């Protein structure tokens, strides 16, 4: 049907600044990551470079926000980059120069925005573009509970839609290819998605014409809104922020099993960024600090297998300039990435205390992931091996062929991700 | 993927005894309905004749159950038909003769069963087929809150699976083609589907090999179990019992919008029986009594449009021997039924206070349903007409062609179900 | 125990401006009501004159708030009266002149305040009294969902307590005797009382030493916080805003039955203002408009009987200058008010579909209220009359003696409020 | 008011068989415990000897029930003692001989009953005393989810009340002084108390005239039913079964704080049995097995302080014949028990992460309990010591006098229970 969103025909892959730098990333850091992505990752499909939350806040320094601090704003109540952090944005250039830099590398540029209009605009009652109405007229008395920047916008008024149009126009003029909208897929205090504002933002994107992938945060997105999300966004988060804890990873099995029927070209339910490699440089959420991921190597194989067989976007959260060899290989396994891009249908087919099994199908091949979620290294039980149609599978992470009459051992918190061999 | 259920490639269509006769239908009534179905409806795809709940209770007389009354049971703790109500079942014939009668008409035969094992078997501790274990050993202390016949079965024990196997074998020997299992898709007191017992029943069906459509009641089925239902059943109910009230019909828009992504060959989420025509002969639920449906004609068009564009099974609930012309035409509109059988994708594309719009696609055609859920006759707003790609649509209920520059009027609680004409 | 609050030894009685004037009452209106109260009601115990919400908003005109409009504020981030509405407040007098006027009539003065600190103070980052910290430093990113004036205050910081201290000191300097704090007893979005701020406000009252009754809104207060409310407030609301609908009145039976064990000197769970007489002058909530109460006379007897036998505060919501004779008599029935002031224990002793019965005890007398909540005039059933110990009761509203061998008729939605006669 | 229940003027104290023997206690064990109670505890106020659940089940062996096993029952569908376990019950004596034995020791006799009528009676449709109706006629299709013995009784029918009357008459004829009714104060599946059946049982007790304390299980009882419980029972459980875990003990602070306003003569909200001393002889719930309590000595002082200052009944759960000196002293501290019996008002007055403080008042004395719920031994903070009015308190557990200018140290999970010295 014509209603399918045409952007994002395959799941978006890129890097996002949050897991490393929280709200505080700086222009030179963004460029350094773009450089490495172009050099080492773009050949494998990695392409988006995303500047996360509060790029208009001059004093942002970590994942903790400075409540009620002034933000950099233009004459039409629109937030613009803090020039101390993004020097190229001076003279009203906004993110255009940074976008140009990234595009010149053959990559794509993404930014974050909060649902709504700045509270400072509302209390100062500043102007809007294209109307005599002012900020106070279109603001709603609803907030994000975890960030004090914005009020909701009343899109039942034409001027509310106009405000979102003016934002998306500005972003298009900067060359933005990807927008991550926050406080919108699930509200912790209003207990639903802000659906009217989602529809208004997608409408503004359709109007402006530039292909911009729309990503909605935070989760958990509600399943009952599944078809609404399919019609209005390319990605939406399945859980609250994901960090490097086994509990959070284990919980993702529930959510991916529920959301599998909604995955299709243009729609990629989102398991969140990959907190792998070196993270937490200026991020204090998640409890890890400036350090290497707390996931074991086996947990990392398991994570990547779940994200790829399910079809989640892949947004790397670690640093790129000092990426280690293990992590780099994890992100550039061509067998796994080929599976990832070619799957047309997937689902969880077995679940009990120790084992979870997924099956996926491309036009030509069948794949299985056997996840050992127990605390022990164990062979896959015979009745689960019997689910595989064929005599052997190829282990996509290690390149070995496993015959069905062998014992298929899987480490604790590990995975056997296999392609049916015949 | 191989996991798709192969039975029920198109949505099941038939007649069910509940809306007319509650728990009390008799053999001659079933036959009389089969006769009319063969005569007037089978050419249009109607084929299942389903005997609903408590066919083993000799004194059942309406939709109200006689709590704790004795049921007719065989030596292996399996319920068998009450012979005073089903005379052909005598001499241990069970439903075989009635099944034969229905098959001879070119139709298919369905029966109802409650989840579990009869409580009378448990308290008498009667035998099971194929094991020395007895009824008490496999029973669980859980119940259906609205019917006192059964206890749950512990299918973690091999003997629990064996009991369900013995039931399905018996039904297969009777020639059963369709099984409606009750107290299983949603429990009012345990607040989830009884998933283990669903899996056990489907496993028993696979074992016995006879194509038997599996239908699960009552609703509301939980969306989070969507892929589980897809893997284990052909139909599952979206709401609690549906009767002829506008509120119940209006509520169905919510549930169908949510469940649309799960509809596919083999899987037909179920909006429940059609309480149309003459209903309530010996049924006191729903508040209508022995009378004609309380839905207006417009509401009936709306109902049939929603059920068909969504892809719900169609199980007629009214009497067939005295079916009136309006109702008969409603069930035998070839344009609507062609749409119903050929749709491959459908979804709600618009919803606000007064209008709900669905769009569907077959391999060759596009369909729209514009539902006027307001209390006023109104023209479809221009911005909604603009959703239609093409210059005109054909009104499937009335056969007229509507040009896009005309006013498309829709009555209150009515529908325009249209096929794009060019 | 020493923990009992010493203010409000009997339930507070007075007039509140909300039901008539919403957020918009003016000084001359307050004075006019004080005049009548002194003249006609004070002899019966009525004494508080309470100016409700948004007395600092110059453009307030009804019960609908002007979101994000500027409020009148002093140099220390404290709201002060809008001078266009309260002319005597000019020259920094605040409410002192109005308080003096009311005190001169032998009455007491009450005002409303919202939990928190003005958002305009936070976004302008204005000064606080007695500290170098500023508004932004003590504000929390939490709001009232139905009014856009304030942010919460972080009373874990000494400067947060200091801010509340500075408010209460100001109110004491104005001669305030009664404070109604709003958005504090139940939050519609945070789903609990704001307990820390309640404790901070009571602490500030204890510090300042002036007897000020503390009243908490809105409801429903949660029963699990019952002893917390007893320790920290004199009144707290049992429901959301109460208006003149039978459904709202009927619902109050549930809440009063639950809260009866918490009523005692100093603690008067609050059934909300009395929407009786002429109401809605500039109030559009509740659906009534500028008109006389929609309660029937029988419902008004029932309401007053429930409020008084339960021990709720009595805050009249209607206009006083044009009060009619029926309403005046309702407010000045000496038998009922004597019961009201002398009850030491009360509880609901019977409840079913048609009848609800309360019993209360003073040091010397026993009282019963037989509420007929059915839609029919009916005699009290014999088994309920048998609950009365004694041979007759005196009907407190009508002054007649009812013998137990007579039929005690009670009108639909009416009451027999009786004192045991021997 | 006259509505106060007159039985249980002080909180009941006794021994209950559950924590030691589960469903399986035998007559000789009951007698052995009665002997020791008479000998060592009765002088301190301990008096009830209570036979807990399933005394009619011949094969009961632990806290795990044998689902659907036959129970010993008389001709009127009433359960009677299993004679293999209670030999004196033979020849239709029921519990009369055991009651006589206990009474001869100067003690009181309590038994357990399940809400409802035996399922075996319903499925056999056995007779009832005093009516032609039979078991099936008064049974309801509702169950206890954790025990398979009974169905609910329809007390809207006079014959339903009659059945409960017949039970209580039988128990009175046995000399029963205390009835613990189970599956009635909170249903895990119907999510409320079974209030109609509670009222029916209390009505039956009032009819029979014998003072029988009515104790309702299990919890958590809902606070909204507080006045209902006060009017209809002497004890009701605040939580689900309590065992010897710190988490369960810590949770009791929440519930006791909420319920404190409901404690008064005749009404003793119940913190459940004391799992102290030697427990778990044939009890497998709670995870402890046949062993000594897992509470530390400090936790035991804390537990006894909370139970007594709150006013909970005290039902010892450990063995008496081999009671150790520490436990015996815990149960027979005369200072603590004097406080326990004389308190007229109590409440939690302080609660934060590390410290919880209660205050209580008798006619003559003031008491404080300072509970250290942290993991560290710590001195009571000065601001909490300041709550004590007076210069010193006497430590009731250790008999020492603590001056206010000393450091009052309290061990982790320990308590200072003090009486104000002046």
Short mmCIF file of C-alpha atoms in Angstrom, two decimals, chain C residues 1-4 223-228 230-231 257-262 264 345-349 359-361 366 368 387-389, chain D residues 1-4 223-228 230-231 257-262 264 345-349 359-361 366 368 387-389:
data_model
loop_
_atom_site.label_atom_id
_atom_site.label_comp_id
_atom_site.label_asym_id
_atom_site.label_seq_id
_atom_site.Cartn_x
_atom_site.Cartn_y
_atom_site.Cartn_z
CA UNK C 1 -0.49 12.38 71.98
CA UNK C 2 1.25 15.66 71.55
CA UNK C 3 1.33 15.23 67.77
CA UNK C 4 -2.27 16.33 67.26
CA UNK C 223 -6.10 6.59 52.32
CA UNK C 224 -2.61 5.13 52.72
CA UNK C 225 -1.43 8.66 53.52
CA UNK C 226 -4.09 9.05 56.21
CA UNK C 227 -1.85 9.34 59.22
CA UNK C 228 0.55 11.56 57.31
CA UNK C 230 -3.41 13.83 60.22
CA UNK C 231 0.06 14.84 61.35
CA UNK C 257 -17.09 5.80 54.81
CA UNK C 258 -13.40 5.13 54.24
CA UNK C 259 -12.18 8.30 55.94
CA UNK C 260 -14.41 8.28 59.03
CA UNK C 261 -11.72 6.79 61.31
CA UNK C 262 -9.45 9.77 60.60
CA UNK C 264 -10.88 14.14 65.06
CA UNK C 345 -17.33 9.31 66.76
CA UNK C 346 -19.17 8.42 63.58
CA UNK C 347 -19.28 5.69 60.94
CA UNK C 348 -21.33 4.19 58.17
CA UNK C 349 -23.10 1.17 59.65
CA UNK C 359 -24.50 6.47 63.16
CA UNK C 360 -22.77 9.11 65.30
CA UNK C 361 -22.25 9.70 68.97
CA UNK C 366 -26.77 9.31 69.46
CA UNK C 368 -28.61 8.40 62.77
CA UNK C 387 -30.64 -0.31 64.38
CA UNK C 388 -31.94 2.65 66.38
CA UNK C 389 -31.69 2.13 70.10
CA UNK D 1 -20.63 3.35 69.97
CA UNK D 2 -22.38 0.08 70.48
CA UNK D 3 -21.02 -1.30 67.22
CA UNK D 4 -17.64 -2.17 68.72
CA UNK D 223 -7.31 -0.21 53.78
CA UNK D 224 -10.51 0.91 52.06
CA UNK D 225 -12.26 -1.93 53.88
CA UNK D 226 -10.93 -0.75 57.24
CA UNK D 227 -14.20 0.18 58.89
CA UNK D 228 -15.87 -2.90 57.47
CA UNK D 230 -13.63 -3.14 62.37
CA UNK D 231 -17.34 -3.85 62.39
CA UNK D 257 1.86 2.72 59.70
CA UNK D 258 -1.23 2.70 57.50
CA UNK D 259 -3.35 0.59 59.83
CA UNK D 260 -2.49 2.25 63.16
CA UNK D 261 -5.70 4.36 63.23
CA UNK D 262 -7.82 1.19 63.17
CA UNK D 264 -8.72 -0.41 69.30
CA UNK D 345 -2.96 5.27 70.92
CA UNK D 346 0.04 4.74 68.69
CA UNK D 347 1.48 5.91 65.39
CA UNK D 348 4.59 6.11 63.28
CA UNK D 349 5.95 9.63 63.72
CA UNK D 359 5.30 6.79 69.53
CA UNK D 360 2.61 5.30 71.77
CA UNK D 361 0.64 6.44 74.76
CA UNK D 366 4.63 7.47 76.76
CA UNK D 368 9.03 5.30 71.75
CA UNK D 387 11.19 13.91 69.75
CA UNK D 388 11.30 12.35 73.22
CA UNK D 389 9.69 14.55 75.84
#
